[in-house]
Coordinates of C-alpha atoms in Angstrom, one line a residue:
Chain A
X282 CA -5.0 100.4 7.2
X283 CA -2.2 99.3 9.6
X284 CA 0.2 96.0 7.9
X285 CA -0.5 92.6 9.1
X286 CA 2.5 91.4 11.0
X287 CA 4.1 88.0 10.3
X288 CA 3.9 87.0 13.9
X289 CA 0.3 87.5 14.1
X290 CA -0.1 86.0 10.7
X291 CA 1.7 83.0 11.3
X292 CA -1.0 82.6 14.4
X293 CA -4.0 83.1 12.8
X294 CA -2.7 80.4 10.3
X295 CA -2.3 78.2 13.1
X296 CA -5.5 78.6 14.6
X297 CA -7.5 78.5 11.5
X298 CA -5.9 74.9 10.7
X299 CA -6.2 73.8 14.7
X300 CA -9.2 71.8 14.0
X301 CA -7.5 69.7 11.4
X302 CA -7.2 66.4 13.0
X303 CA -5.6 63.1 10.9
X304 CA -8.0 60.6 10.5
X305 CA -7.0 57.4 12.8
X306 CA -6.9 55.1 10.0
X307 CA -4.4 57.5 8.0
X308 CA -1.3 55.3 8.3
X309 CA -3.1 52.1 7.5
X310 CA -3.9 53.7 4.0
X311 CA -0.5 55.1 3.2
X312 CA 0.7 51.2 3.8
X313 CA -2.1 49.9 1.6
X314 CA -1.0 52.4 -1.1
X315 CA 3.1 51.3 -0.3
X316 CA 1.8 47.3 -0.7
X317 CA -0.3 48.6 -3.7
X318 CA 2.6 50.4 -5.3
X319 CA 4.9 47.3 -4.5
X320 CA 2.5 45.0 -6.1
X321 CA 2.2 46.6 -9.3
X322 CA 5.8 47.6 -10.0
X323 CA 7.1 44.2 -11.4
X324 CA 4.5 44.2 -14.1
X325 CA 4.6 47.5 -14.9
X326 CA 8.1 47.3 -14.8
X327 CA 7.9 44.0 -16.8
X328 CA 5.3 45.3 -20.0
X329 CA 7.2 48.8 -20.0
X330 CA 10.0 47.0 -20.4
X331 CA 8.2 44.9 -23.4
X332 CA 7.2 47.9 -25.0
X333 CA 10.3 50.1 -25.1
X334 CA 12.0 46.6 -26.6
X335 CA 9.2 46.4 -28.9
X336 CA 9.4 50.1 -30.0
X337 CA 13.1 49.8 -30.1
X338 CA 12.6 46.5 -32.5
X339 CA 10.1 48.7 -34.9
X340 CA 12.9 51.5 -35.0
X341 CA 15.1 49.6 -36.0
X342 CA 13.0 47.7 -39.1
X343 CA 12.1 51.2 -40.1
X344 CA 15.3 52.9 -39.8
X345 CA 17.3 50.6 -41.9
X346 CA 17.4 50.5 -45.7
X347 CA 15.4 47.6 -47.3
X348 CA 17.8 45.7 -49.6
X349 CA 15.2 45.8 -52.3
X350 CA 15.6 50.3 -52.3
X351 CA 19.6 49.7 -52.9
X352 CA 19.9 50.8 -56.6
X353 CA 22.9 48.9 -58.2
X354 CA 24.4 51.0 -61.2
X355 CA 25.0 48.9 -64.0
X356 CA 28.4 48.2 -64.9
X357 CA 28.3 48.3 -68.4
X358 CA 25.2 49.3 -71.0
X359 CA 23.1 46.7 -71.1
X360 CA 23.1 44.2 -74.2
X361 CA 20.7 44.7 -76.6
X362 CA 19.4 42.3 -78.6
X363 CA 19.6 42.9 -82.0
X364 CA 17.6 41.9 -85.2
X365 CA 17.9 41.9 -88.7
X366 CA 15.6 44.2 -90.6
X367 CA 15.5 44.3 -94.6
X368 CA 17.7 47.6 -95.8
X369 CA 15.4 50.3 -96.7
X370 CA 15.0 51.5 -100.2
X371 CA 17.6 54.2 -99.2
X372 CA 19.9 51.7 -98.6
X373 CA 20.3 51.9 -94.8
X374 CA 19.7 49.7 -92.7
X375 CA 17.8 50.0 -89.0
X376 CA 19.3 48.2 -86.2
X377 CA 16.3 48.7 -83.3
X378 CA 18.2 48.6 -80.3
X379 CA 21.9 49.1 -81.3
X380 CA 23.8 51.7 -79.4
X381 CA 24.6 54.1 -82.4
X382 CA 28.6 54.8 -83.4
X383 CA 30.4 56.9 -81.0
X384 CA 27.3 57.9 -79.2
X385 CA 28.6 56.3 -75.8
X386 CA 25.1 57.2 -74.4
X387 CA 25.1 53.5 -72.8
X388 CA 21.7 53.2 -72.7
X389 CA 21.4 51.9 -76.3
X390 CA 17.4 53.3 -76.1
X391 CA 18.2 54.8 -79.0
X392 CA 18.0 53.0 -82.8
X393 CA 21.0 53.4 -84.9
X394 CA 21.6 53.2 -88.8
X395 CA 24.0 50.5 -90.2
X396 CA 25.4 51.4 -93.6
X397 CA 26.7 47.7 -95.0
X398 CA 29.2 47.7 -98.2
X399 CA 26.8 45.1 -99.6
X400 CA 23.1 45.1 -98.5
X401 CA 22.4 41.6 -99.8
X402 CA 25.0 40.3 -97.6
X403 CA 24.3 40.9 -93.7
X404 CA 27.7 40.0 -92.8
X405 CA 29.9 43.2 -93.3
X406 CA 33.5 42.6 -94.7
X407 CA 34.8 45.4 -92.3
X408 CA 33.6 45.4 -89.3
X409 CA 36.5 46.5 -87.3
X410 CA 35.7 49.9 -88.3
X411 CA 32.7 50.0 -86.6
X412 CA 33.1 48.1 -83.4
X413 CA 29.7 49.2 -81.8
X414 CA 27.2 47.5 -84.4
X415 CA 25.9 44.4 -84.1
X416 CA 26.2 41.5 -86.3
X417 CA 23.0 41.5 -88.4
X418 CA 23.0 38.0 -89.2
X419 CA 20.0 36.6 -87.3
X420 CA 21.4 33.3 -87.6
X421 CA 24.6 34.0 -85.7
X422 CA 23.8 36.0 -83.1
X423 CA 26.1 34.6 -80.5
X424 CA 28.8 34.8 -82.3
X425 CA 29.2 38.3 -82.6
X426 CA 32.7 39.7 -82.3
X427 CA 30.9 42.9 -80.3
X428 CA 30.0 40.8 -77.1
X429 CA 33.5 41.9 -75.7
X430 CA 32.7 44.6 -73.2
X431 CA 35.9 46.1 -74.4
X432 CA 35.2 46.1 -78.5
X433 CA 37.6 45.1 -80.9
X434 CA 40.5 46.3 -79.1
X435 CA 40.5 44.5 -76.4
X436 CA 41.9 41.2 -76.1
X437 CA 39.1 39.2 -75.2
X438 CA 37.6 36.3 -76.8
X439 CA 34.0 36.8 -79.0
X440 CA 31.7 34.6 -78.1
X441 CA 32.1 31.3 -79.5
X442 CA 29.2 29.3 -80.8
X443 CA 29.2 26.2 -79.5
X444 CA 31.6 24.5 -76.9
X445 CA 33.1 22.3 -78.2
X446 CA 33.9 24.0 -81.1
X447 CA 33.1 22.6 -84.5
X448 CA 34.9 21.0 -87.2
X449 CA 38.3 23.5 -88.6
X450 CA 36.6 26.1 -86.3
X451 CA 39.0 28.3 -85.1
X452 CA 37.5 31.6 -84.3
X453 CA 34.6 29.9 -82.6
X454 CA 31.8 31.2 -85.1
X455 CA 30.8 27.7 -85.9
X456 CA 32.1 28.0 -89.6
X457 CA 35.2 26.5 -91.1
X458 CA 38.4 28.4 -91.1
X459 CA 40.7 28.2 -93.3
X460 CA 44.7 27.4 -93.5
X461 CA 47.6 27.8 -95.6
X462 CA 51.1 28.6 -96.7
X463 CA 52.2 31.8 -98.0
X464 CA 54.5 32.0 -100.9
X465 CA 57.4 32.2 -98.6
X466 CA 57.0 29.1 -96.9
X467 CA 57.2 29.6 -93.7
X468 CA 54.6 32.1 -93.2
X469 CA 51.1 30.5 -91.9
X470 CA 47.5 31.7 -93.1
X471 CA 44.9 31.4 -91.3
X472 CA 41.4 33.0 -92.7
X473 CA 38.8 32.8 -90.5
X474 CA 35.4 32.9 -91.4
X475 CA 33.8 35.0 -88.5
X476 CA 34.9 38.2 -90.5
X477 CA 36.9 37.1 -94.0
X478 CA 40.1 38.5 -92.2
X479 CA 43.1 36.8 -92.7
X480 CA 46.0 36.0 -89.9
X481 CA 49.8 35.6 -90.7
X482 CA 51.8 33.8 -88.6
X483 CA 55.3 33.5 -89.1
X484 CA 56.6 29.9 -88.5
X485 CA 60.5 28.6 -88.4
X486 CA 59.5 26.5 -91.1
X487 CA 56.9 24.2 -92.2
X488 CA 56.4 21.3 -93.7
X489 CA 54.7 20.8 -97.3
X490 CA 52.5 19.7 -98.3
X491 CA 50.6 21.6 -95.0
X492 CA 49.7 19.0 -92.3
X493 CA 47.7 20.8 -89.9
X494 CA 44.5 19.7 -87.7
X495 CA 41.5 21.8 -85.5
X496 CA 41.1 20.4 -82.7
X497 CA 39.5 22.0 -79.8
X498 CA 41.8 20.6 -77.0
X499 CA 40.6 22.8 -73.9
X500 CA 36.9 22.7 -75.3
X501 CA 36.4 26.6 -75.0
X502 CA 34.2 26.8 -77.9
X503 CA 37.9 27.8 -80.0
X504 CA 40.3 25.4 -82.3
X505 CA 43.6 24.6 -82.0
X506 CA 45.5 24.4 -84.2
X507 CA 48.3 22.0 -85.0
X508 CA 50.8 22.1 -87.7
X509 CA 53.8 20.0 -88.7
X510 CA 56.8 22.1 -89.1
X511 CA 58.9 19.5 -90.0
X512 CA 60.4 16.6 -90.1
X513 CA 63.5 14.6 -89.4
X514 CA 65.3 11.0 -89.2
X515 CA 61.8 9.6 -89.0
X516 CA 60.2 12.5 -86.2
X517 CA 58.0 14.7 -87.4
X518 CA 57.9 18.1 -85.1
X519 CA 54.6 20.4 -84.7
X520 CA 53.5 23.5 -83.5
X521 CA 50.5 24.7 -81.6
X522 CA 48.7 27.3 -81.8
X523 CA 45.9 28.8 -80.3
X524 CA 42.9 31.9 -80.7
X525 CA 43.6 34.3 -78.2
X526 CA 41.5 37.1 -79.4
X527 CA 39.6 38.5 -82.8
X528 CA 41.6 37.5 -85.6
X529 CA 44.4 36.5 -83.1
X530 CA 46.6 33.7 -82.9
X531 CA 49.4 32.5 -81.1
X532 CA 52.4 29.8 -81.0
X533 CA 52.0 28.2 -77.7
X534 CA 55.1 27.8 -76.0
X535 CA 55.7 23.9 -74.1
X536 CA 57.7 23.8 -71.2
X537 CA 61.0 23.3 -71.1
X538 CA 62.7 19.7 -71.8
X539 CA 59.0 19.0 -74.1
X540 CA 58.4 19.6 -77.4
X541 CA 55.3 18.2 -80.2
X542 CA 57.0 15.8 -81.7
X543 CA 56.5 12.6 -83.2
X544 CA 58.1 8.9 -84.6
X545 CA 61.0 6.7 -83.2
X546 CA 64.9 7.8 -84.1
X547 CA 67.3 5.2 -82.6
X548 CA 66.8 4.5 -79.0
X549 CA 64.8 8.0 -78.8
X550 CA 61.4 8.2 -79.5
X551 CA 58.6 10.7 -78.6
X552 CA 55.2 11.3 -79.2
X553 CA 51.8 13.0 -78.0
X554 CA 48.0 13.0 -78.3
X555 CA 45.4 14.9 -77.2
X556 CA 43.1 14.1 -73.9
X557 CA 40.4 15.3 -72.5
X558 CA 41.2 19.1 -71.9
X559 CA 45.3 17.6 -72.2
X560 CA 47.9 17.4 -74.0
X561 CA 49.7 14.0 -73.2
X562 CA 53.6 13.9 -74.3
X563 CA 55.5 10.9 -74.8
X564 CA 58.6 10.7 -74.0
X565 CA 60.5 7.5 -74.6
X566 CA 64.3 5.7 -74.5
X567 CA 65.4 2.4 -75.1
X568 CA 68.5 0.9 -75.3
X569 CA 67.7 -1.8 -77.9
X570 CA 65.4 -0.1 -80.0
X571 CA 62.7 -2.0 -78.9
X572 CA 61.5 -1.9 -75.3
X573 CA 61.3 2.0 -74.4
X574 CA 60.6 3.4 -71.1
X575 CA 57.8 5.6 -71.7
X576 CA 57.2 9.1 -70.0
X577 CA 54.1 10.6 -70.2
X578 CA 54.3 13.9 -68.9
X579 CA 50.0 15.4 -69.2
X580 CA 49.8 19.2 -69.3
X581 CA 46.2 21.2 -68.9
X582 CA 45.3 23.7 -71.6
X583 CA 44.6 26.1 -69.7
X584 CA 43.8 30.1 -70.6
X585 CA 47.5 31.1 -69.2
X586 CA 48.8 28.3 -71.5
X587 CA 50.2 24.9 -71.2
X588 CA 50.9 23.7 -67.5
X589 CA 52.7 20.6 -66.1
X590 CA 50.2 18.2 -64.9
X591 CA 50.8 14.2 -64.3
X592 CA 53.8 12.2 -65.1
X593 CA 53.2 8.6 -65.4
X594 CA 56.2 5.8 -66.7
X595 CA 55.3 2.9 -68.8
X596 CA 56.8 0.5 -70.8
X597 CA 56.3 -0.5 -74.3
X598 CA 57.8 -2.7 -76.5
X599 CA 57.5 -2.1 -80.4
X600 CA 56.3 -2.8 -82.7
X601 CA 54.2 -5.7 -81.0
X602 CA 53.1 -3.1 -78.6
X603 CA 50.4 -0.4 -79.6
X604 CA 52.7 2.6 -80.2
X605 CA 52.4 5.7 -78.0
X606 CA 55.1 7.6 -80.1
X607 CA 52.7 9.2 -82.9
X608 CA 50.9 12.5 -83.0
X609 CA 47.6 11.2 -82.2
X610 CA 44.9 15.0 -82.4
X611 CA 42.0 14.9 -84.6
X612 CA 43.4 14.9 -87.9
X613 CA 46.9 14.2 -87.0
X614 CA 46.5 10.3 -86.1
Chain B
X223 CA 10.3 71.9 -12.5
X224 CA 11.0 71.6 -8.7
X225 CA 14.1 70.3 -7.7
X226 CA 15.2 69.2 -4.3
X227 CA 18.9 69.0 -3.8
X228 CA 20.5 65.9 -2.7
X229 CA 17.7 64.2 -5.4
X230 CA 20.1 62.3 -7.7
X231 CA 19.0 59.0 -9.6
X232 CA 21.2 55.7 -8.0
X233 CA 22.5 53.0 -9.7
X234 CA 20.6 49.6 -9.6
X235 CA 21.3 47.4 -6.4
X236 CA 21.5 44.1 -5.7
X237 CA 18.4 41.9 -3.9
X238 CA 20.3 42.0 -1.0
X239 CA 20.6 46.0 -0.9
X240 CA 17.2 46.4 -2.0
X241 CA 15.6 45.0 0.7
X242 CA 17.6 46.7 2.7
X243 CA 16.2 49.9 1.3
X244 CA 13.0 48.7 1.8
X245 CA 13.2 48.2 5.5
X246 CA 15.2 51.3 5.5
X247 CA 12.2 53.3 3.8
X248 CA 9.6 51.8 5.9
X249 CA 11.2 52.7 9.6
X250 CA 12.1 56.0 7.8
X251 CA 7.9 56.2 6.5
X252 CA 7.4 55.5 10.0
X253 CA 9.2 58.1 11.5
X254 CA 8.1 60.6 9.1
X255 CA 4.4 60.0 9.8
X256 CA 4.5 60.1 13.5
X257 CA 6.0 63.5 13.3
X258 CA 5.2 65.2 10.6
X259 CA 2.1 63.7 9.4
X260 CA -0.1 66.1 11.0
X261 CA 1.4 69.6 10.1
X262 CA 1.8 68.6 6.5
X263 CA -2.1 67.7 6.6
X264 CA -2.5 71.4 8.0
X265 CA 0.0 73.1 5.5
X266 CA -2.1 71.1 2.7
X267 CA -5.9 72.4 3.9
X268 CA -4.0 76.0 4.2
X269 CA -3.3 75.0 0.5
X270 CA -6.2 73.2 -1.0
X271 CA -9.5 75.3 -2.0
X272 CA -11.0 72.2 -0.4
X273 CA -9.7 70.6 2.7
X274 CA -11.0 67.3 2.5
X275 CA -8.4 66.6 0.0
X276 CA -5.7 67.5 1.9
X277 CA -5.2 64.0 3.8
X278 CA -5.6 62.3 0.7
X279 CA -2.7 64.5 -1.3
X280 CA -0.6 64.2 1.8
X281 CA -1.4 60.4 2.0
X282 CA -0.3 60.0 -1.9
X283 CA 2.9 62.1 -1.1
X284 CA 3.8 59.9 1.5
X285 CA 3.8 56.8 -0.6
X286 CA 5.9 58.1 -3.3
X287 CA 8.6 59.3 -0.6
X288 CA 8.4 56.0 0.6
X289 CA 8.8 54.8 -3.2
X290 CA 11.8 56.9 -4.0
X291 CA 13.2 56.8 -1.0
X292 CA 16.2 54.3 -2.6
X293 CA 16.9 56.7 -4.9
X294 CA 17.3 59.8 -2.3
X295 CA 20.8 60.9 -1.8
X296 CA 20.3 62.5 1.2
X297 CA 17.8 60.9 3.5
X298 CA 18.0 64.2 5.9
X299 CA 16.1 66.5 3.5
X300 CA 13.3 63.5 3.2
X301 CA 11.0 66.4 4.8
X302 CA 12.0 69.2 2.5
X303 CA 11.4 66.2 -0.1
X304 CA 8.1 65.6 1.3
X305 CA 6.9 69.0 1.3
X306 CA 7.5 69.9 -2.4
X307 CA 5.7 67.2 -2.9
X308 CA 2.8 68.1 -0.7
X309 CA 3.1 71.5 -2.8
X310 CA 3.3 69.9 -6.2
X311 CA 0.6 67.4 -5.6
X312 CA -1.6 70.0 -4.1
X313 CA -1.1 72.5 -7.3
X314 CA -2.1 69.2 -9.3
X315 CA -5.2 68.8 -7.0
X316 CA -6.3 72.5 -7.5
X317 CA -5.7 72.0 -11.6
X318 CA -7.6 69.2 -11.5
X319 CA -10.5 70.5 -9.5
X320 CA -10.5 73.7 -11.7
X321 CA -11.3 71.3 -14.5
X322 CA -13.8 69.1 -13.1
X323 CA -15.6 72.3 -11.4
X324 CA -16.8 73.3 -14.9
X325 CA -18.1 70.5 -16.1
X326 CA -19.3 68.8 -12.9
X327 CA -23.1 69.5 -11.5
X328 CA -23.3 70.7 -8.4
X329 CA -23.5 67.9 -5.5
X330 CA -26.3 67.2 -3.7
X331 CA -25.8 67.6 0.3
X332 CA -25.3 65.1 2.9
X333 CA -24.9 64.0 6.1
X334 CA -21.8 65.5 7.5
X335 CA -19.0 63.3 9.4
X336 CA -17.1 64.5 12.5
X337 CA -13.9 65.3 10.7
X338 CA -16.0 67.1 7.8
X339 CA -17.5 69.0 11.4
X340 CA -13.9 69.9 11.8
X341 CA -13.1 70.8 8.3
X342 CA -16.2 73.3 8.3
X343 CA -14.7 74.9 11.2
X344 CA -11.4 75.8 9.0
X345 CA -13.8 76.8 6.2
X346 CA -15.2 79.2 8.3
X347 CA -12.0 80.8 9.3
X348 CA -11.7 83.9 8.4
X349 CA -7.7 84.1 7.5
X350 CA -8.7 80.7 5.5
X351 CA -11.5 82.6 3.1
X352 CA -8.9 85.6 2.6
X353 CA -6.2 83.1 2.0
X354 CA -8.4 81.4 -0.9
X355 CA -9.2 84.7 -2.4
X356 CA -4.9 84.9 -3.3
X357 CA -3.3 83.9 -6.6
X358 CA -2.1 80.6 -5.9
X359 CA 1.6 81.9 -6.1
X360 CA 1.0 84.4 -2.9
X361 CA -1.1 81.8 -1.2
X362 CA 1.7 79.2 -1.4
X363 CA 4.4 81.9 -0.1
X364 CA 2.5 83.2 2.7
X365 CA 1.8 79.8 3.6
X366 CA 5.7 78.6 3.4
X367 CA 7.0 81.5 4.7
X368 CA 4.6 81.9 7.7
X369 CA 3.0 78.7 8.6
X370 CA 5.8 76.2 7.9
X371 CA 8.3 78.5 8.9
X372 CA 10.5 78.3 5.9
X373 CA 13.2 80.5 5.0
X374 CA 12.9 82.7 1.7
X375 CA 15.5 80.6 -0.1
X376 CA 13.6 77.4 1.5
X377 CA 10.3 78.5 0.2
X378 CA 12.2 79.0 -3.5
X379 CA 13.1 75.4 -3.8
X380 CA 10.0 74.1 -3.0
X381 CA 7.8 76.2 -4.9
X382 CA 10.4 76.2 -7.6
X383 CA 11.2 80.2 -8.4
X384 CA 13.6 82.8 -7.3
X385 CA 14.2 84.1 -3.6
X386 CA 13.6 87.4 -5.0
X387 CA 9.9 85.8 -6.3
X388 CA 9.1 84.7 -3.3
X389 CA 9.8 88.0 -1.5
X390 CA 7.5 89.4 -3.7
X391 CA 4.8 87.4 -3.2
X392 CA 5.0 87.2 0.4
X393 CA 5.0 91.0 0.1
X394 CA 1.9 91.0 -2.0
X395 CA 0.3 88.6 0.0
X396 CA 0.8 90.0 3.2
X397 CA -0.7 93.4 2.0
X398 CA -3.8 91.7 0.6
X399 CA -4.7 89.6 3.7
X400 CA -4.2 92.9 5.9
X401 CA -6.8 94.5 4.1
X402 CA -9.0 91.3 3.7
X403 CA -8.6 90.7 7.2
X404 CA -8.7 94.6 9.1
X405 CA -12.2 94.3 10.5
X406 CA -11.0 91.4 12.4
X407 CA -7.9 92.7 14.5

C-alpha cells in the first residue's frame, strides 16, 4: 500500500467539494440573522440585566444576618421575682426563684433556702450578711435593698417605694425613720426602718431639743433631712443631709458664700425654703433694719449635690412685709 | 476551549463609536462574504456528516463574527476568527445530530432540489465517504491541514490542541484515507 501524498490529497478534497455552490440568497439571510440579532439585544440585554439585579438583591437579603438571629447576652442575671412562702416545719424557708448565696450561677433557675433569725418575722434583722436574698416581705417588694446590681457594697440607691417619698422617710422604704441625739450631743442618729440599722453622723453641734424635718426636696423617692445645729442672736443655722446609699447619709455641702440659715440679726438677715426640686436661699441687708434687699440665690438638688441655679433681688420691708428670712421645709416653717 | 489570539473583551463605547463599529462590521461582513464565503461553505461539507448543514453553520458563524466584531482586537485575523468558528459550530452540529439520530425516525424521501443535486454529488465522492469514516479529530486535521491550507500551528489554534496533536492526527489520517482510498489511484 503506497502513502497518500498531501498534494494529491489536498486535490481530491478539492474536487470532491467542487460541486458545492452557495445558495444565491446566502447573504440576504446572514443580514436577516445580523437585523435579527440587533433586534433582540436591547431586551435581552435589558431582562438579563433585571435578573442579575434581582439575583444580586436576593443575595444580598439572604446573605445578611436578620436582626431578630442577633443573641444579645444579658448583662446582669435576670431579676427574679420573689415570694413569700410559710417556713417549713424545719425551719427553712424556700425562696422559689432566688439566686442561692455565693452560687454566682446568674441564672437564678435554681431555688435557694433562706434561714431567718426569727421565722415569724419576714423581715431579717441582718441582712447585710447575706446580700443575694430577697426581701421576703410580699408587701414590700420594691423596696428591697438587693435591687442594686452591685449588692450591698455598692453605693447605689435601693429602690425607693414611692416618689415622692413619704412622711420621715428617709431610706425610701415607705416607713418612718427615725432621728435623734446621742449622749454626746453632737452625734446624729438616724435609724432607718428599711433594715433596723442605725446611722451616726457626727455634727459640729446641734441644737436641743432636736429640730429636724424629712422632706423629700429632689423627689427621688429619698428624705432629706434637715436639722438645726444651732442658733444665734436671733438666726438659727441648719444642716442638710441626704441618703446616698444603704444605711448611708451625708452632710451636704452649700456653695461657697451660702449657708441654711435662718432669722434677722441687725441689718443682716437670711433665710431659705424649699421649692419644687430647690432649695431657695435668702440672702438679705438693710441699712435700717427694715427694708432689706433680698437675694434669692435657687440651687437644684441634684444627684452630684447642690448646684447654683437662679438669682433673683427683691425687696421687702418688715415686718409689714411677709418675711422671706425663715426656714420654710416641711416641718421647719 | 478555543482561543483566537488578538480576541480580547473591549471596554464599553460611546453611541457615537458604536455605530461606527457597526458600519465598520458591516463593510468588513461584506468583504468577508464575497471572499471567503464559499471556501468556508466547502471546508464545512468536508466537515459535516451532512452537507446540507454546512451553509447554514457557516451562515450562523457569520453573524456572530459580525456580532463580535466590536470586541475583536485585531480585525486582520477576522478569518482565522471565522474559521474556528466554522469548526466549533460544526463539532456542535455533529453533537447535536448524534443526538437527534437516535431518537429521530427515519425521514421519509422527497423531491430533491438542484443544490441537494449538487450536494449528492459530494456524497458520492469517494475521498468524502473515507473522510466520514475518521474520528472527528483526524477528519478536522486532514481537513485544516490539506484543504484550507493551514499551517500545523494554525490548525492547533483552531482546533484547540497541541502542534504535536495535530501532527499526529494528520499522520493518522493520512494513513487511513490511503488505505480507504488505494483502489481509486
Amino acid at each position: 500500500m503506497s502513502a497518500l501524498e498531501p498534494d494529491e490529497l489536498a486535490r481530491l478534497l478539492s474536487e470532491a467539494v467542487e460541486p458545492v455552490r452557495p445558495s444565491p440568497d446566502a447573504y440576504r439571510r446572514i443580514q436577516a440573522g445580523v437585523a435579527r440579532r440587533r433586534r433582540w439585544r436591547l431586551p435581552v440585554f435589558t431582562v438579563g440585566g433585571m435578573v442579575m439585579a434581582v439575583l444580586i438583591g436576593l443575595a444580598v437579603v439572604a446573605i445578611r444576618p436578620s436582626p431578630s438571629n442577633q443573641v444579645v447576652e444579658p448583662a446582669a442575671p435576670p431579676v427574679m421575682p420573689t415570694y413569700y412562702t410559710e417556713p417549713s416545719s424545719t425551719g427553712a424557708v424556700q425562696v422559689p426563684g432566688g439566686s442561692s448565696q455565693g452560687g454566682g450561677s446568674g441564672g437564678g433557675s435554681g431555688s435557694a433556702t433562706h434561714l431567718p433569725t426569727n421565722p415569724a418575722t419576714p423581715r431579717s434583722s441582718a441582712p447585710a450578711t447575706t446580700p443575694a436574698t430577697p426581701t421576703i416581705s410580699p408587701s414590700r417588694p420594691a423596696a428591697s435593698a438587693s435591687a442594686g446590681p452591685g449588692g450591698l457594697d455598692s453605693p447605689q440607691l435601693p429602690t425607693p417605694a414611692a416618689k415622692p417619698a413619704g412622711v420621715n422617710d428617709i431610706d425610701g422604704d415607705g416607713h418612718p425613720d427615725t432621728v435623734g441625739v446621742a449622749t454626746d450631743g453632737t452625734t446624729l442618729q438616724i435609724g432607718f426602718s428599711r433594715d433596723n440599722q442605725v446611722a451616726k453622723i457626727p455634727l459640729t453641734s446641734i441644737s436641743t431639743p432636736l429640730n429636724s424635718a424629712v422632706v423629700d426636696i429632689d423627689g427621688d423617692g429619698f428624705g432629706e433631712l434637715l436639722v438645726q445645729t444651732g442658733a444665734s442672736n436671733g438666726v438659727r443655722s441648719y444642716a442638710l443631709l441626704r441618703y446616698v446609699s444603704l444605711d448611708q447619709v451625708v452632710l451636704v455641702a452649700l456653695p461657697d458664700g451660702l449657708a441654711l440659715s435662718a432669722g434677722v440679726h441687725g441689718n443682716v438677715a437670711s433665710g431659705f425654703r424649699c421649692g419644687d426640686r430647690t432649695l431657695q436661699i435668702a440672702a438679705g441687708t438693710s441699712t435700717d433694719g427694715s427694708q432689706f434687699t433680698v437675694t434669692t440665690t435657687t440651687l437644684d438638688l441634684t444627684a452630684d449635690g447642690l448646684s447654683p441655679g437662679d438669682t433673683a433681688s427683691s425687696a421687702v420691708r418688715l415686718p409689714s412685709d411677709t418675711s422671706p428670712f425663715v426656714a420654710s421645709c416641711g416641718a421647719l416653717s | 476551549m478555543t482561543v483566537v489570539e488578538g480576541w480580547r473583551p473591549v471596554p464599553a463605547r460611546s453611541d457615537a463609536a458604536r455605530s461606527d463599529v457597526a458600519r465598520d462590521a458591516d463593510a468588513a461582513l461584506t468583504a468577508l462574504y464575497s471572499e471567503h464565503y464559499r471556501s468556508l461553505v466547502r471546508l464545512a461539507a468536508l466537515l459535516l456528516d451532512d452537507v446540507g448543514l454546512c451553509e447554514e453553520v457557516v451562515q450562523d458563524a457569520y453573524i456572530r463574527v459580525h456580532g463580535a466584531w466590536g470586541r475583536l482586537q485585531d480585525r486582520d485575523k477576522a478569518l482565522a476568527y471565522l474559521r474556528q468558528t466554522v469548526v466549533n459550530l460544526a463539532r456542535s452540529t455533529l453533537r447535536r445530530r448524534l443526538v437527534a439520530l437516535k431518537h429521530a425516525p427515519k425521514p421519509m424521501p422527497d423531491a430533491a432540489s438542484a443544490e441537494e443535486g449538487a450536494y449528492s454529488l459530494v456524497e458520492r465522492a469517494a475521498v468524502i465517504q473515507a473522510l466520514r469514516e475518521l474520528p472527528r479529530r483526524q477528519r478536522e486535521a486532514v481537513v485544516l491541514r490539506y484543504y484550507a491550507d493551514m499551517s500545523e500551528a494554525d490548525a492547533a489554534a483552531v482546533m484547540g490542541c497541541s502542534v504535536g496533536s495535530v501532527k499526529a492526527y494528520t499522520s493518522r489520517g493520512l494513513s487511513a484515507l490511503s488505505g480507504k482510498l488505494e483502489g481509486l489511484r
